[in-house]
XYZ file of C-alpha atoms in Angstrom:
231
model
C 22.482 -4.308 -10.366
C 21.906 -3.583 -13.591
C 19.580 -3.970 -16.452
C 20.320 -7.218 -18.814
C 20.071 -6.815 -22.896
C 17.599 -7.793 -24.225
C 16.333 -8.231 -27.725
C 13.725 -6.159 -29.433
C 10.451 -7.535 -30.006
C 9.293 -8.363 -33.778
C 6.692 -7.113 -34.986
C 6.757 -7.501 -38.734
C 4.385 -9.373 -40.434
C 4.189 -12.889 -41.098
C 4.316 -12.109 -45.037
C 5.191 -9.687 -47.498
C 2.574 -11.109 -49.782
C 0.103 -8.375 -50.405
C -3.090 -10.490 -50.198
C -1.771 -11.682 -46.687
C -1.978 -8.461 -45.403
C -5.157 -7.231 -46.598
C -6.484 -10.534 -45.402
C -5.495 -9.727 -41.861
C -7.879 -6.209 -42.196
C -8.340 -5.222 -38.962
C -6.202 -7.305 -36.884
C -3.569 -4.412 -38.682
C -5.427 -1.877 -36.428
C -5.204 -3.517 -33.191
C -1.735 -3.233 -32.889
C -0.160 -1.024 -29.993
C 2.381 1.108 -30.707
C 3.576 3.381 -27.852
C 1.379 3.722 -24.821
C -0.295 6.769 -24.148
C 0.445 9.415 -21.561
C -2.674 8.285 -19.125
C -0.980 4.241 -19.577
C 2.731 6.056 -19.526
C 1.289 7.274 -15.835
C -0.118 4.241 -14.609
C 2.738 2.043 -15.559
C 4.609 2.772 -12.237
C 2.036 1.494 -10.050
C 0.640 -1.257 -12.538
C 4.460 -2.699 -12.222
C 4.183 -2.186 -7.903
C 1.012 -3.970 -7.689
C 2.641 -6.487 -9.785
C 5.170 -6.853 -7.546
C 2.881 -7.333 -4.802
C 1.000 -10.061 -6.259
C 4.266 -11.925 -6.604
C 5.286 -11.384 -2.999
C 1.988 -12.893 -1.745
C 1.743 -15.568 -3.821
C 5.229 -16.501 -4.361
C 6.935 -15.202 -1.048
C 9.857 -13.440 -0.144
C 12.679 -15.779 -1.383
C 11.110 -16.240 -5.037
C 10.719 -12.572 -5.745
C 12.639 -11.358 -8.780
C 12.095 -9.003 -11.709
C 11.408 -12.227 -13.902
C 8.645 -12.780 -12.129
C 7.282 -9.426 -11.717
C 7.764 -8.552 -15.385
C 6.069 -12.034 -16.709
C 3.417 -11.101 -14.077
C 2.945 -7.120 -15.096
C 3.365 -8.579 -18.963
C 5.771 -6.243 -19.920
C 9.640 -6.486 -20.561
C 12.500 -6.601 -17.608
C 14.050 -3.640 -18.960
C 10.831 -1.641 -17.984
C 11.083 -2.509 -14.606
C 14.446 -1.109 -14.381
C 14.269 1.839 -15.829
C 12.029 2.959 -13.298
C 13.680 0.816 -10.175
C 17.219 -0.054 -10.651
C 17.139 -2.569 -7.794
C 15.347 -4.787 -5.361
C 15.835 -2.330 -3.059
C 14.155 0.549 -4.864
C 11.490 -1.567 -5.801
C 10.587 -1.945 -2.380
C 10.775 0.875 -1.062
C 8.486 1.885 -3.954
C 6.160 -1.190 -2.620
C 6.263 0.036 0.758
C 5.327 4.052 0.095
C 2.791 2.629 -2.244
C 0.563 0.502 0.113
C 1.070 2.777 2.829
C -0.434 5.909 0.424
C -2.951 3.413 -0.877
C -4.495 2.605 2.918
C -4.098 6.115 4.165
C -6.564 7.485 1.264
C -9.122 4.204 2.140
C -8.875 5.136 5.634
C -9.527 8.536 5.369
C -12.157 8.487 2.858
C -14.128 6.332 5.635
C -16.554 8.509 7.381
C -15.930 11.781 5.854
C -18.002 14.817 7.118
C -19.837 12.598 9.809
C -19.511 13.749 13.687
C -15.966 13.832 15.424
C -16.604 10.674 17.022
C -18.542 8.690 14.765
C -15.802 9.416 12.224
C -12.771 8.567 14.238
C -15.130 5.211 15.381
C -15.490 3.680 11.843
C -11.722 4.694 11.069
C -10.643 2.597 14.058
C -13.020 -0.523 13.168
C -11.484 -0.046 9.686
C -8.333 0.077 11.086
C -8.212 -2.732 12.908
C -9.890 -5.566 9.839
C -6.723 -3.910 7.484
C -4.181 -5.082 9.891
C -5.478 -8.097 10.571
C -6.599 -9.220 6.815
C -4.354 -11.049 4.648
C -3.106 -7.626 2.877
C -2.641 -6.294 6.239
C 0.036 -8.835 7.606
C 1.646 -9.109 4.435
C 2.600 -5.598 4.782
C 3.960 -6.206 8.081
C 6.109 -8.959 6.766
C 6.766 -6.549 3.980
C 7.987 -3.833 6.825
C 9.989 -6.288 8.455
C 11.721 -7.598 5.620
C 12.719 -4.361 4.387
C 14.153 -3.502 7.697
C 15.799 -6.700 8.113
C 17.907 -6.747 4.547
C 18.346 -2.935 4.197
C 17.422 -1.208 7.131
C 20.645 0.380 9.331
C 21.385 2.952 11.958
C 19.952 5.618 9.918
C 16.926 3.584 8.146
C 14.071 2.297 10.094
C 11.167 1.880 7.924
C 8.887 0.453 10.635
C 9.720 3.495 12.585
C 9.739 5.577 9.578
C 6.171 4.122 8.900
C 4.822 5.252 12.344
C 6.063 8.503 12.637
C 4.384 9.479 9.337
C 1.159 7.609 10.815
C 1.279 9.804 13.564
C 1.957 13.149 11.536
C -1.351 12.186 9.408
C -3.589 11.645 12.725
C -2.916 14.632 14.434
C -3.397 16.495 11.227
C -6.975 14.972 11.179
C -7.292 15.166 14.703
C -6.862 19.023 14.418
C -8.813 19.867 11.233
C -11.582 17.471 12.677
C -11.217 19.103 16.371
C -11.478 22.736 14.772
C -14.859 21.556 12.830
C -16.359 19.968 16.422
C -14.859 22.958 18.075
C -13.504 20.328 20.590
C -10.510 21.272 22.968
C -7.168 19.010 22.989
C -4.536 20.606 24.902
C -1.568 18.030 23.368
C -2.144 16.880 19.630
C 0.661 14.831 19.176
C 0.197 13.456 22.474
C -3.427 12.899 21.689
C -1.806 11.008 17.776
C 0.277 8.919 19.934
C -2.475 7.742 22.204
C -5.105 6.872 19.465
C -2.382 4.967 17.410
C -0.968 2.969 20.166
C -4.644 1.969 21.530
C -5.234 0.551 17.946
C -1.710 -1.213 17.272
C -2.444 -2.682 20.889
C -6.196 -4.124 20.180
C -4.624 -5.176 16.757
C -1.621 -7.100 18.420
C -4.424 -8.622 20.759
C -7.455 -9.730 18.586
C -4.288 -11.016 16.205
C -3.960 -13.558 18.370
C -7.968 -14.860 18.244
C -8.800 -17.480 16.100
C -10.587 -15.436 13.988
C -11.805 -12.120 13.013
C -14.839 -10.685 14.837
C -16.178 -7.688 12.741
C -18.928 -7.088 15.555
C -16.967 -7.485 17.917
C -14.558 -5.004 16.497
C -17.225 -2.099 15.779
C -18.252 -2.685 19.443
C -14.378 -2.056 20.343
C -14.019 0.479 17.973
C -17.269 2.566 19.539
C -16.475 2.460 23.472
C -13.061 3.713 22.715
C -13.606 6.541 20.774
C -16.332 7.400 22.590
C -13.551 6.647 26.034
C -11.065 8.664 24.288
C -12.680 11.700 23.393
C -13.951 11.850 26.591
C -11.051 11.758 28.308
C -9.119 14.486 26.070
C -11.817 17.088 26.754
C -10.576 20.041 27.944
């Protein structure tokens, strides 16, 4: 795919006439010119989260750079010159939400006891899948496996395996700090993600979301698996 011409904005003024201009004063010095470094930065995920808005409120089928770029309020061509497909830009989505919920999760109870911590990240946990941003990343997942997944590329797969590297890295850092024993960590990564994707694939199917409920869940099994992986 590749990027369409385009025509350059104008941005001359209405008038030569002299007294026109000075009339405008400081209008003159609102103007933007190039964007700055710190904008320059931000423009990547600015466009992303564009592109997310569109997906949820447009779906699947409508999404196009059009839409993204009217969205964003920014030209086509900047969209491509950072994503040169559909493709790209998804994939860009995808890392991009997944980042941006591993550094809410793990800023949620940082420095309090091992399992205390690991409690409110499961509670946590559990409201992000099931909230409206939550299943549109699944549908996200699963779309991106379905048109450009293969035998090489899973990204649900892809997305779990790098859940599981990040929990047994806390799991260890937090088990040193506790000075708690666990013979198996990425045993111990595998178990604690799979009891959460299982309550989540359960309480999905409720009518709706219990946050009590959930913290109550959440607190008998860390407190169940802790004790169980006490050596």
């Amino acid at each position: 795919m590749t990027a369409p011409h385009h025509q350059a904005e104008r941005n001359s003024p209405p008038s030569t006439d002299g007294r026109a201009i000075e009339a405008q004063g400081p209008l003159c010095s609102v103007r933007r010119g190039r964007p700055s470094l710190e904008e320059a930065q931000r423009l990547p995920a600015r466009i992303l989260e564009a592109g997310w808005e569109v997906l949820r409120d447009q779906g699947f089928d409508a999404f196009t750079f059009d839409r993204v770029a009217r969205h964003a309020h920014i030209g086509k061509a900047t969209i491509y010159a950072r994503f040169p497909g559909k493709r790209e830009f998804l994939e860009a989505l995808l890392l991009h939400k997944v980042e941006e919920r591993r550094m809410s999760i793990m800023a949620i109870g940082h420095g309090r006891p091992l399992v205390e911590a690991f409690c409110l990240r499961a509670a946590a946990v559990i409201e992000i899948l099931l909230s409206p941003d939550g299943v549109m990343m699944e549908r996200l997942v699963d779309w991106c496996d379905q048109e450009f997944g293969d035998g090489e590329i899973n990204y649900r797969h892809a997305m779990f395996d790098d859940a599981l590297a990040n929990i047994e890295t806390e799991l260890r850092e937090a088990a040193q700090e506790a000075g708690a024993a666990i013979d198996d960590f990425p045993l111990a990564a595998r178990f604690w993600l799979e009891g959460i994707l299982g309550h989540a694939r359960l309480s999905g199917g409720a009518r709706c979301y219990d946050q009590t409920q959930t913290e109550a869940w959440a607190r008998r099994y860390s407190e169940f698996f802790f004790a169980g992986i006490k050596g």
